[in-house]
Protein backbone atom coordinates (compact mmCIF):
# COMPACT_ATOMS: atom_id res chain seq x y z
CA MET A 1 81.46 113.62 91.59
CA ALA A 2 78.30 112.89 89.63
CA LYS A 3 79.95 110.29 87.38
CA CYS A 4 79.49 106.54 87.18
CA GLU A 5 82.73 104.63 87.69
CA VAL A 6 81.54 101.74 85.49
CA CYS A 7 80.04 103.31 82.36
CA GLY A 8 81.30 106.88 82.74
CA LYS A 9 77.85 108.46 82.57
CA GLY A 10 78.02 112.04 83.80
CA VAL A 11 76.22 115.35 83.84
CA THR A 12 74.59 116.59 80.62
CA PHE A 13 73.62 120.17 79.85
CA GLY A 14 70.80 121.61 77.81
CA ILE A 15 68.21 124.37 77.63
CA LYS A 16 64.92 124.32 79.52
CA VAL A 17 62.10 125.85 77.48
CA SER A 18 58.97 127.03 79.30
CA HIS A 19 55.46 127.16 77.90
CA SER A 20 55.96 130.81 76.97
CA HIS A 21 59.23 129.74 75.26
CA ARG A 22 61.55 131.50 77.72
CA ARG A 23 64.86 129.64 77.67
CA SER A 24 67.18 128.96 80.59
CA ASN A 25 70.07 126.59 81.20
CA LYS A 26 69.40 123.18 82.73
CA MET A 27 71.57 120.38 84.06
CA TRP A 28 70.62 116.68 84.17
CA LYS A 29 72.46 114.52 86.70
CA PRO A 30 72.64 110.71 86.57
CA ASN A 31 71.15 108.62 89.37
CA ILE A 32 74.39 107.83 91.22
CA ARG A 33 74.49 105.43 94.18
CA ARG A 34 77.39 104.75 96.56
CA VAL A 35 77.48 100.98 96.87
CA LYS A 36 79.86 98.39 98.22
CA ALA A 37 80.89 96.28 95.24
CA VAL A 38 83.47 93.61 94.51
CA VAL A 39 86.33 95.16 92.50
CA ASP A 40 89.36 92.95 91.73
CA GLY A 41 88.23 90.45 94.36
CA THR A 42 88.00 92.95 97.23
CA PRO A 43 84.88 94.79 98.42
CA THR A 44 85.23 98.55 97.95
CA ARG A 45 82.84 101.51 97.89
CA VAL A 46 82.21 102.81 94.39
CA TYR A 47 79.88 105.36 92.80
CA VAL A 48 77.65 103.57 90.28
CA CYS A 49 74.60 104.70 88.33
CA SER A 50 71.34 102.85 88.91
CA ARG A 51 71.30 101.51 85.33
CA CYS A 52 74.59 99.66 85.85
CA LEU A 53 73.27 98.24 89.13
CA ARG A 54 70.03 97.10 87.50
CA SER A 55 71.71 95.55 84.45
CA GLY A 56 74.13 93.52 86.60
CA LYS A 57 77.37 95.18 85.49
CA VAL A 58 78.34 95.49 89.18
CA GLN A 59 78.53 92.62 91.65
CA ARG A 60 77.35 93.80 95.06
CA ALA A 61 79.40 92.78 98.11
CA VAL A 62 77.24 91.25 100.81
């Protein structure tokens, strides 16, 4: 579910390295918001990342 419906940004994986250089798996999730937006002229609820909201790629339904 952690995927933006506009840009497709999703979860990324990597390795967390501590100060003593012990390594463990880590997951970064995007900042997803459930907003009511205008899609094809009708207001619907979509999951959008905060970057798409801030840049104006999504028109909010009022």
